[in-house]
mmCIF file of C-alpha atoms in Angstrom:
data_model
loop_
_atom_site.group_PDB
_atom_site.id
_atom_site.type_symbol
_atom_site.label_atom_id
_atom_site.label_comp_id
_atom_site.label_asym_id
_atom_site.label_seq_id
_atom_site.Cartn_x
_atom_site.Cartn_y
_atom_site.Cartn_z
ATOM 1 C CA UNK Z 1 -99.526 -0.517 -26.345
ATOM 2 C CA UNK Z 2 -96.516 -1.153 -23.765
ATOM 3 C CA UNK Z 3 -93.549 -3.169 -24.761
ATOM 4 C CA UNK Z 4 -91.919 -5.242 -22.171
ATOM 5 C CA UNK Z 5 -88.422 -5.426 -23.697
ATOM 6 C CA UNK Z 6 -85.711 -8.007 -22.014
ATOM 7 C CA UNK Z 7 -82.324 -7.150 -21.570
ATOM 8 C CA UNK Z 8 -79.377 -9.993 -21.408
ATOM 9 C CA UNK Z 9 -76.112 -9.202 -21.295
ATOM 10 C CA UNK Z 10 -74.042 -9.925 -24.208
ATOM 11 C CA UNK Z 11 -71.114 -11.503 -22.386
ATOM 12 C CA UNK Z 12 -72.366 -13.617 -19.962
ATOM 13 C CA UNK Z 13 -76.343 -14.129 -21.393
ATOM 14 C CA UNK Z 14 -77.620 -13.272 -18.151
ATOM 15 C CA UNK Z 15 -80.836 -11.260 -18.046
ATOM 16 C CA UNK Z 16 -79.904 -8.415 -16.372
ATOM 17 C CA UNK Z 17 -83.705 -6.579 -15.972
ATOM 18 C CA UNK Z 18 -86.649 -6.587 -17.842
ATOM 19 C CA UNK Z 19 -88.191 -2.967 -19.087
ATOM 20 C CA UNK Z 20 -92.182 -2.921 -19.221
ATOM 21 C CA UNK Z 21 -92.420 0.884 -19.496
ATOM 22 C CA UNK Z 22 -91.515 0.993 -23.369
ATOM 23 C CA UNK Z 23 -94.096 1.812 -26.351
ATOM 24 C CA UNK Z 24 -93.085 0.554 -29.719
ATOM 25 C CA UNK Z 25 -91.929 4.022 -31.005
ATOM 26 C CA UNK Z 26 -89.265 4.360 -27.811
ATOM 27 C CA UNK Z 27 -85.513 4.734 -28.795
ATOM 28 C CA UNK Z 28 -82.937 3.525 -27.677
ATOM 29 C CA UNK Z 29 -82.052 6.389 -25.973
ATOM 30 C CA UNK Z 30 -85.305 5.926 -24.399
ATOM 31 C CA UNK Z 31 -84.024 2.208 -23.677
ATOM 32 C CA UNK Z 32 -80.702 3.303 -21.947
ATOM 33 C CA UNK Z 33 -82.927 6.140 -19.584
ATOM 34 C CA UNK Z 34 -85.240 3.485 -18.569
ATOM 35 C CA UNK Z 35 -82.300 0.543 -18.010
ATOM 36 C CA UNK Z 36 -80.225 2.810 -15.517
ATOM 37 C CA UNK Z 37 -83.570 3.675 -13.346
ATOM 38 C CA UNK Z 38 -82.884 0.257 -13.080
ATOM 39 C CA UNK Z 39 -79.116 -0.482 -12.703
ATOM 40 C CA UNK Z 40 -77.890 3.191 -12.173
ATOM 41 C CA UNK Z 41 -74.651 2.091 -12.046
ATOM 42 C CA UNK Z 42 -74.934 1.764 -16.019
ATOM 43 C CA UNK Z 43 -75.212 5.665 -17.016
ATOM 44 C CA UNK Z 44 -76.743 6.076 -20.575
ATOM 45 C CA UNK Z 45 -72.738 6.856 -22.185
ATOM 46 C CA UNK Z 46 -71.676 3.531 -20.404
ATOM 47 C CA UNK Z 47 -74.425 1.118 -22.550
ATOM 48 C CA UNK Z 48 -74.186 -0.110 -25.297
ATOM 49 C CA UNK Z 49 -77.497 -2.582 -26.964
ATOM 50 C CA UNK Z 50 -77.991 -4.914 -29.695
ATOM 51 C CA UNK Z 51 -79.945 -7.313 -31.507
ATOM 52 C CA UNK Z 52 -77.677 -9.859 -31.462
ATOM 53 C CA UNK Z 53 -75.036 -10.838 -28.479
ATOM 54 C CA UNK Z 54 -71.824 -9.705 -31.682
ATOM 55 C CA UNK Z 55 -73.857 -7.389 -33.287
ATOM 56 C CA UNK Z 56 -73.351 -3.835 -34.162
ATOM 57 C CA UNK Z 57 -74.151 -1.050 -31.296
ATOM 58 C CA UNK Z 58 -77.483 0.227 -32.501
ATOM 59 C CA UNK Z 59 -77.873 4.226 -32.867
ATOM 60 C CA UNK Z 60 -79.834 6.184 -29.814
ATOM 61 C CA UNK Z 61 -82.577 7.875 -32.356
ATOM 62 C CA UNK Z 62 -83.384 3.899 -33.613
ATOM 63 C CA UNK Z 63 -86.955 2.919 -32.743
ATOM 64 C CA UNK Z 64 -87.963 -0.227 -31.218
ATOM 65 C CA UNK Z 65 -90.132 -0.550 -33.925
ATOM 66 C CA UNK Z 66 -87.733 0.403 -36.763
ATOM 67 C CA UNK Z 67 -85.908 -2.469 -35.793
ATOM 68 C CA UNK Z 68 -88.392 -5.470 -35.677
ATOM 69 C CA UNK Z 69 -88.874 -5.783 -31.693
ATOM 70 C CA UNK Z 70 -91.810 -6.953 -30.239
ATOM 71 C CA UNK Z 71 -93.217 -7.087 -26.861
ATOM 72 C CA UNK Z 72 -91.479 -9.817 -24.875
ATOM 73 C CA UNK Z 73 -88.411 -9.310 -27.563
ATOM 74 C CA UNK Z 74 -85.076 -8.820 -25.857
ATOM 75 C CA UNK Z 75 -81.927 -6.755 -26.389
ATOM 76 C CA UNK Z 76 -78.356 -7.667 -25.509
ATOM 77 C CA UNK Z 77 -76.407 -4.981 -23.648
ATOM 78 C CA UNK Z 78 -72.674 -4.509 -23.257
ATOM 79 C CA UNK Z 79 -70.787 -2.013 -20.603
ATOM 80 C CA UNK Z 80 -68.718 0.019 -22.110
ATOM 81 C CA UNK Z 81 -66.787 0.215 -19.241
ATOM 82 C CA UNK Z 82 -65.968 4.373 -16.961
ATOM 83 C CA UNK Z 83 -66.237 6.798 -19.240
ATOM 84 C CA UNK Z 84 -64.538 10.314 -19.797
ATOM 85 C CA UNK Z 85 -65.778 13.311 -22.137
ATOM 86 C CA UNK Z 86 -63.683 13.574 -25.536
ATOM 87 C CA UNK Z 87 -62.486 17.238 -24.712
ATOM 88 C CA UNK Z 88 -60.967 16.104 -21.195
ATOM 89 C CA UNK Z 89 -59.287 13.047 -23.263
ATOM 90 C CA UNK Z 90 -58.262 15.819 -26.133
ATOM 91 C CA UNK Z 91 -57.254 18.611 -23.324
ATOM 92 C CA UNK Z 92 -55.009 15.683 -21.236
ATOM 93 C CA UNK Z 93 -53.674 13.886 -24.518
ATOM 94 C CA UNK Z 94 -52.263 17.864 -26.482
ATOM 95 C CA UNK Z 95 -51.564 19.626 -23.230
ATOM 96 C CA UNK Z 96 -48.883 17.373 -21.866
ATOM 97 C CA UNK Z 97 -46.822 17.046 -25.400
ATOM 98 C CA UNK Z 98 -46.738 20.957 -25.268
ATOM 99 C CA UNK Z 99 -45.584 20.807 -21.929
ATOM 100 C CA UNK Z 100 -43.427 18.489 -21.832
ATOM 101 C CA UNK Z 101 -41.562 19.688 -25.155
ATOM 102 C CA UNK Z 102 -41.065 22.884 -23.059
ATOM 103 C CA UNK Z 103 -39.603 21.371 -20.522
ATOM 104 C CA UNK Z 104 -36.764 19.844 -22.645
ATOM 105 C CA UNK Z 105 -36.700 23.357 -24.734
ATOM 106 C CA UNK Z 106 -36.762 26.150 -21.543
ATOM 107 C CA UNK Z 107 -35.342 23.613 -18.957
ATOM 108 C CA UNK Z 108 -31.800 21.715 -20.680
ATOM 109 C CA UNK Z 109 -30.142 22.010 -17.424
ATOM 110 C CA UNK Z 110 -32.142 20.082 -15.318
ATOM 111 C CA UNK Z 111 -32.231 17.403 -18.474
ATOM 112 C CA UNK Z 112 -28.874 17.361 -19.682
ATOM 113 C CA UNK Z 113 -26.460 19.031 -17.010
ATOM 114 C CA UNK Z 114 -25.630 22.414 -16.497
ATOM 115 C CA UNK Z 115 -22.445 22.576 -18.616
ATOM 116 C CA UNK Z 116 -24.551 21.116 -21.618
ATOM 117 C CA UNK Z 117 -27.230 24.317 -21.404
ATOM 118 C CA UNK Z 118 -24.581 26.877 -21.282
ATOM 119 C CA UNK Z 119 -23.767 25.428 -25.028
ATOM 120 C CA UNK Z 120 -25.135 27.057 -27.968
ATOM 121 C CA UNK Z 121 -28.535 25.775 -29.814
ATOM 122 C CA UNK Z 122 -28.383 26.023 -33.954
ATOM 123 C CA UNK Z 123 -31.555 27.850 -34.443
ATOM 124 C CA UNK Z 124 -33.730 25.294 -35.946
ATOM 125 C CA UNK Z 125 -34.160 23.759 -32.132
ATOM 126 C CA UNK Z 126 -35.808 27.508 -31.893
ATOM 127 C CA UNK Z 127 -37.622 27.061 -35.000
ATOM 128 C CA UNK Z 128 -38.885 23.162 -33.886
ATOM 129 C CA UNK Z 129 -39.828 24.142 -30.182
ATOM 130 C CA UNK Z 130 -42.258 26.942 -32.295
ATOM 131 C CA UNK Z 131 -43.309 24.566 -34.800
ATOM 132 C CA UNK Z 132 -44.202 21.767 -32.097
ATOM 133 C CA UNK Z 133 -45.721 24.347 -29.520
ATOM 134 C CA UNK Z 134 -48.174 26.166 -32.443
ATOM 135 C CA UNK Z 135 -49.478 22.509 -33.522
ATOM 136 C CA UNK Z 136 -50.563 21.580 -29.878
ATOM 137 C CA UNK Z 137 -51.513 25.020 -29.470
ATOM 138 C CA UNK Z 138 -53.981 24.596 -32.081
ATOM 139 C CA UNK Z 139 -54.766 20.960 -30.810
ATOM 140 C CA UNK Z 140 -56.067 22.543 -27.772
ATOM 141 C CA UNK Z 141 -57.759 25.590 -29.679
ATOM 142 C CA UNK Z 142 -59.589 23.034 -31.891
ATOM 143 C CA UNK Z 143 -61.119 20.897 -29.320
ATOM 144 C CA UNK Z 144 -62.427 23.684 -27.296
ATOM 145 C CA UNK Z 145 -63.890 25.924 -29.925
ATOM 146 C CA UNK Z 146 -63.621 23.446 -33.286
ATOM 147 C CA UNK Z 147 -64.495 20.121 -32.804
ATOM 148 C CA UNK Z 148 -67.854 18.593 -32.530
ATOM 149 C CA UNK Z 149 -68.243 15.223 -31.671
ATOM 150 C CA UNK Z 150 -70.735 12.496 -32.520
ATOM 151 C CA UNK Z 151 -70.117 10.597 -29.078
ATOM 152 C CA UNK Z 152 -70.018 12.499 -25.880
ATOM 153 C CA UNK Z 153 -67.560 10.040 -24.261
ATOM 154 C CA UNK Z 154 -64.794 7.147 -24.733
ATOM 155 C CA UNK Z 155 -63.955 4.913 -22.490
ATOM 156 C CA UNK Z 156 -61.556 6.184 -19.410
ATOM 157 C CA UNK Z 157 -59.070 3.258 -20.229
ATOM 158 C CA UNK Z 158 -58.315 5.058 -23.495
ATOM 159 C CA UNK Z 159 -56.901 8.382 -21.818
ATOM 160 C CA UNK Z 160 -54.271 6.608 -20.837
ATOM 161 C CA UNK Z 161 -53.297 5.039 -23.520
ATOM 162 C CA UNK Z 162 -53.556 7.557 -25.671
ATOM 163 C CA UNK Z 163 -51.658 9.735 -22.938
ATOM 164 C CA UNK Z 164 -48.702 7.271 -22.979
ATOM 165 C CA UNK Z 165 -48.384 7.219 -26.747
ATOM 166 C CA UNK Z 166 -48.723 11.435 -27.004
ATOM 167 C CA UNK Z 167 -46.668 12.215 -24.047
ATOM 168 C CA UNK Z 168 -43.955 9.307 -24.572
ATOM 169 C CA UNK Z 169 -43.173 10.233 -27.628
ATOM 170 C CA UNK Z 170 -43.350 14.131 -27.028
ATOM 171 C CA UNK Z 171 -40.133 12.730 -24.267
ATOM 172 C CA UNK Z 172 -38.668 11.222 -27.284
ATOM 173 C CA UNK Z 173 -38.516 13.333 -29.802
ATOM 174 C CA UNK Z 174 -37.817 16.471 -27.781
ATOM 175 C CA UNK Z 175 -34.515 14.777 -26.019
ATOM 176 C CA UNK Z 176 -33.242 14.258 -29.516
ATOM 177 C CA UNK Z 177 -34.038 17.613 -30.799
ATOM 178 C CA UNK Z 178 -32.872 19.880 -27.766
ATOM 179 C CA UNK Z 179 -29.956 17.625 -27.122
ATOM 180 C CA UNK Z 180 -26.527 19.636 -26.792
ATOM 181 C CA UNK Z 181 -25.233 16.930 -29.441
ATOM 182 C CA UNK Z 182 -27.956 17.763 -32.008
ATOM 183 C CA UNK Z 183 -26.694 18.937 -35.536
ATOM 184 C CA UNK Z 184 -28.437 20.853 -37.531
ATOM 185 C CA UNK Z 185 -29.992 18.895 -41.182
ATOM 186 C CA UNK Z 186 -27.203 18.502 -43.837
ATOM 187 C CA UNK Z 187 -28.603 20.747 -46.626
ATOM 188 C CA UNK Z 188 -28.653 23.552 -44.115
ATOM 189 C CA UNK Z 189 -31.375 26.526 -44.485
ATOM 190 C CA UNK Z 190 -32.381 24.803 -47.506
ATOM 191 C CA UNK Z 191 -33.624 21.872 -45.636
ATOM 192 C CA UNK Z 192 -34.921 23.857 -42.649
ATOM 193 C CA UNK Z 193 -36.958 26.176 -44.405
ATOM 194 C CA UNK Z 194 -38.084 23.983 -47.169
ATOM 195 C CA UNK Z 195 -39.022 21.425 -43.943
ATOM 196 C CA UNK Z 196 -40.956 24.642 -42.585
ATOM 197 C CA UNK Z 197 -42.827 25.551 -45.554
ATOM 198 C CA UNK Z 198 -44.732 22.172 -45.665
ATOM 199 C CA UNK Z 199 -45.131 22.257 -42.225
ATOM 200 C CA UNK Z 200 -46.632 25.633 -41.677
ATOM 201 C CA UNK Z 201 -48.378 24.702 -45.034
ATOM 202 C CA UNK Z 202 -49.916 21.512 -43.788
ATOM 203 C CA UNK Z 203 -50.892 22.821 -39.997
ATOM 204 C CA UNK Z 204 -53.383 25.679 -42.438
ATOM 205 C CA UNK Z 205 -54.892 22.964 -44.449
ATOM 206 C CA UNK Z 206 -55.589 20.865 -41.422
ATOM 207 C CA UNK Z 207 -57.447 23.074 -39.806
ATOM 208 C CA UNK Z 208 -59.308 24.449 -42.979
ATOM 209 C CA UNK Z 209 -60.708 20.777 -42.957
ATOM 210 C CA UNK Z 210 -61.525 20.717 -39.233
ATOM 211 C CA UNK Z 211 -63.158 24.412 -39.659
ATOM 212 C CA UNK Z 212 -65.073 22.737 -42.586
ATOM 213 C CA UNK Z 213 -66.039 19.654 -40.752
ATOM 214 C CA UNK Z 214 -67.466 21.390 -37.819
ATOM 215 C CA UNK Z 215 -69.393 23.422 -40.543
ATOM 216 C CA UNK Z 216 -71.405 20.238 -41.615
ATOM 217 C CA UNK Z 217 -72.347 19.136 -38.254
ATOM 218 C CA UNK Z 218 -74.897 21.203 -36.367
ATOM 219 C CA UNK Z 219 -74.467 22.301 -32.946
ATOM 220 C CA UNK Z 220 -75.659 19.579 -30.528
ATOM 221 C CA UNK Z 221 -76.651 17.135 -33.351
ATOM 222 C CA UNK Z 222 -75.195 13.868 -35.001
ATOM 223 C CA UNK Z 223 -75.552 15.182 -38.565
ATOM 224 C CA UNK Z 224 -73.592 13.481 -40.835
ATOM 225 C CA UNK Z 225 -72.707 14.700 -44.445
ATOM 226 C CA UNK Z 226 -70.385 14.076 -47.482
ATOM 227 C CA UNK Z 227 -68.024 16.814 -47.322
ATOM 228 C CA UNK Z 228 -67.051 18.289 -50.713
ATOM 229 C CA UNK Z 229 -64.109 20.820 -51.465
ATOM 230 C CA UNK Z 230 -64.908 24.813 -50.967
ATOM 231 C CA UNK Z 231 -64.151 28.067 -51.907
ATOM 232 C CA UNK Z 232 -61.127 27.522 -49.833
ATOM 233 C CA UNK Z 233 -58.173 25.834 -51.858
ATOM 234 C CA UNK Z 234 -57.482 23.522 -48.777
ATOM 235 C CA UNK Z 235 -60.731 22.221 -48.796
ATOM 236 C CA UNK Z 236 -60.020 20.957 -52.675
ATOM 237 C CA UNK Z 237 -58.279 18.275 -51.270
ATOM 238 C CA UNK Z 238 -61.480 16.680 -50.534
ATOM 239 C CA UNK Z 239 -62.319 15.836 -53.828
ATOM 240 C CA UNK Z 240 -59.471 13.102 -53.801
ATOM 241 C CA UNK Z 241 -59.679 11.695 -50.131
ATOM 242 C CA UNK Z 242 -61.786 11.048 -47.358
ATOM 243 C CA UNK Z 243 -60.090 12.466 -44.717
ATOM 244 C CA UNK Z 244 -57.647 15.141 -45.526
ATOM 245 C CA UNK Z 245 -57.233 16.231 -42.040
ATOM 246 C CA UNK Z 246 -55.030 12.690 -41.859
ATOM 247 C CA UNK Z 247 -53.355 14.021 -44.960
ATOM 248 C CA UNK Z 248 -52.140 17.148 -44.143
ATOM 249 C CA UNK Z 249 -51.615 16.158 -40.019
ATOM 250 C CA UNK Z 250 -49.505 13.332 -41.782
ATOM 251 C CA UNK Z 251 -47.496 16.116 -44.478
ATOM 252 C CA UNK Z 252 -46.704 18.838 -41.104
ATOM 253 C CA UNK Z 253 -44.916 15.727 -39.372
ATOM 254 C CA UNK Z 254 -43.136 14.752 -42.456
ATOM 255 C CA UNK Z 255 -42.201 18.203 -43.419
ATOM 256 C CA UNK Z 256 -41.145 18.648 -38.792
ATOM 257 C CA UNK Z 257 -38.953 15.676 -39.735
ATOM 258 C CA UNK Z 258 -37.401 16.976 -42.727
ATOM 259 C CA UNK Z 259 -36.491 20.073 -40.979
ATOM 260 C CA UNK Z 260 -35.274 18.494 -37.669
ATOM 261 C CA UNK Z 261 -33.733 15.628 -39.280
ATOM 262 C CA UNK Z 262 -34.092 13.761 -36.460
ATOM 263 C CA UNK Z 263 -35.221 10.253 -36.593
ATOM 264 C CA UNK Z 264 -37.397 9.963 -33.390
ATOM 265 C CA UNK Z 265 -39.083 12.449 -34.887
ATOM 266 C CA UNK Z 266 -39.640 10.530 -38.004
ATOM 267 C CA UNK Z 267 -40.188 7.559 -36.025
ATOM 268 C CA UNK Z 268 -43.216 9.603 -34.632
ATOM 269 C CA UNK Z 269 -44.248 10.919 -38.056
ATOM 270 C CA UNK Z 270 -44.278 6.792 -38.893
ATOM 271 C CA UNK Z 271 -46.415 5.938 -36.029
ATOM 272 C CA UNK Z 272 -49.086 8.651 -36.640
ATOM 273 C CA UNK Z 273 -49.289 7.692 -40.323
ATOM 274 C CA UNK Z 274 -49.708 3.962 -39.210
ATOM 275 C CA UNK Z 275 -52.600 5.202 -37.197
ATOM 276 C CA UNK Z 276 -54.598 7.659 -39.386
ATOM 277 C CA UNK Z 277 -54.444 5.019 -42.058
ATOM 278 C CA UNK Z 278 -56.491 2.910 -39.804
ATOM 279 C CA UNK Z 279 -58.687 5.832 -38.890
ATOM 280 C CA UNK Z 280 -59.033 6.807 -42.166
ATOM 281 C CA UNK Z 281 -60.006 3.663 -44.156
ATOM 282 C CA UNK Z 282 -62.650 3.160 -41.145
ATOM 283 C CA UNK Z 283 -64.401 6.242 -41.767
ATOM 284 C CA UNK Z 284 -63.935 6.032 -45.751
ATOM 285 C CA UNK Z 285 -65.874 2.434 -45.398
ATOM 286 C CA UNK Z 286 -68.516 4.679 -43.045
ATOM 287 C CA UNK Z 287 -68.681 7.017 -45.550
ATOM 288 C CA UNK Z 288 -69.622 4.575 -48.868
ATOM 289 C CA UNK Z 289 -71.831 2.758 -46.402
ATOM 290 C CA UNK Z 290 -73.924 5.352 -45.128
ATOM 291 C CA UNK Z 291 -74.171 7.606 -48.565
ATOM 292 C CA UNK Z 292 -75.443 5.319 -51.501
ATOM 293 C CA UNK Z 293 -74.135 8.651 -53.850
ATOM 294 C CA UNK Z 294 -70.465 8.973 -51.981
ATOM 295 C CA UNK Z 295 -67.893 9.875 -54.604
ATOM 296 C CA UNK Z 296 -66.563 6.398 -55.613
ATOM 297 C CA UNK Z 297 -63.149 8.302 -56.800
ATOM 298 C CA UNK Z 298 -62.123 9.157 -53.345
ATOM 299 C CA UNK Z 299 -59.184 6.814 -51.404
ATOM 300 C CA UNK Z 300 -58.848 6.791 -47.843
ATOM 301 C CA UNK Z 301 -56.101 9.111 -46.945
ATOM 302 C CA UNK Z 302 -52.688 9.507 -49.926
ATOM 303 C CA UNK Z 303 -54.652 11.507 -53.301
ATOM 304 C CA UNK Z 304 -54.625 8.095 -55.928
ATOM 305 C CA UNK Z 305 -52.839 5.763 -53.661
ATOM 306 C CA UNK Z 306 -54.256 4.804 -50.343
#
């Protein structure tokens, strides 16, 4: 049997081409292969179908069948627009923070006058420039030999913006911090080091739960599993929260903040948290969706709280 499948586009409700080449157990991915033979302009990362003009993007390994469709039944497609892979978007967004940080940290003269370089820096501008190069350091470490992603690409728009938000605020903080005014945090070493202890603290922990993420995802699949705490006491935090990664990522700023006391950097640490929250409370909503047996104990992001 051969399925002659319709495909409208969500927006407008035009049809936009008609597939006759299907058989009722094609995928979607099958779908998307067959639709840019048609309109090649439309690469299979670039589509997106549905049942329903607002409905949900359906999943490449669904079946035509699985889902109720019919010869002469019709799907609504949506373009999700240029596309870039995640590690380019990952590689642009945590290499130009690091760089530009270094700028402000190697380069004062050019930013602040030559008079203002010759001055002094307390040493905790040393210790932050370390602190903020070793996080985006490991940024870049992770998405090159960490991360595995359940999407190939995201839309090109979102490069920049991200791009703006990371690099903007790398600007901002690292004027502050590198500043010839700066002063160092009130309560001295106390505050630096305790500052640096969660920091260096919370940059281990985050990537013992990116280590144990990529552990539950096969190479080159979409796996998806509940991830429970390990042998490894960073992993414990799992049992608690959904995302711990947002925890700890959200602890290293706050503890960068506390050592700095600089308030664009706690500005930034604000701004992040905002953000992961969101993240976070998407995923945990994935999560009880997806797993009928998902620990019902867990919150989002803060152990007990949020």
């Amino acid at each position: 049997m051969v399925y002659e499948i319709r495909v409208t586009d969500a927006r407008s409700s035009n049809v936009l081409a008609t597939i006759a080449t299907l058989s009722p157990t094609a995928t979607i991915a099958d779908v998307k292969r067959a639709f840019e033979r048609i309109r090649s302009k439309y690469y299979p990362d670039r589509q997106s179908f549905r049942t329903e003009p607002r409905g949900k993007s359906l999943k490449d390994d669904q079946t035509l069948e699985s889902l109720g469709m019919r010869s002469g039944g019709e799907l609504f497609f949506k373009d999700l627009g240029p596309q870039v892979g995640w590690t380019t978007v990952f590689l642009t967004e945590y290499a130009g923070p690091l760089a530009i940080y270094l700028g402000f940290y190697t380069r004062p003269a050019i930013i602040y006058g030559v008079e203002a370089a010759l001055q002094p820096k307390p040493f905790v501008v040393d210790i932050a420039a370390a602190c903020w190069t070793f996080h985006y350091a490991k940024r870049l470490f992770e998405t090159v030999f960490v991360h595995r992603f359940s999407h190939a690409t995201m839309p090109i728009f979102n490069i920049i913006k991200n791009s703006m938000y990371y690099w903007g605020f790398a600007a901002f903080v690292a004027y502050f911090v590198n500043h010839p005014l700066y002063t160092p945090p009130a309560y001295g070493d106390l505050q630096i080091y305790g500052g640096l202890a969660a920091f260096v603290f919370a940059e281990l922990g985050n990537l013992s739960i990116h280590l144990a993420l990529r552990n539950l995802r096969p190479a080159g699949s979409k796996v998806r599993k509940i991830p429970y705490p390990s042998a490894n006491p960073f992993t414990w935090l799992f049992g608690v929260v959904s995302c711990p990664n947002y925890t700890y990522e959200t602890l290293a700023w706050v503890g960068f903040t506390v050592m700095t006391q600089c308030l664009p950097a706690g500005l930034f640490t604000l701004a992040g948290f905002y953000q992961m929250t969101v993240w976070a409370f998407g995923k945990h909503r994935n999560y009880r969706k997806d797993f009928k047996d998902y620990p019902r104990g867990r919150k989002p992001i803060l152990p007990f709280l949020l």
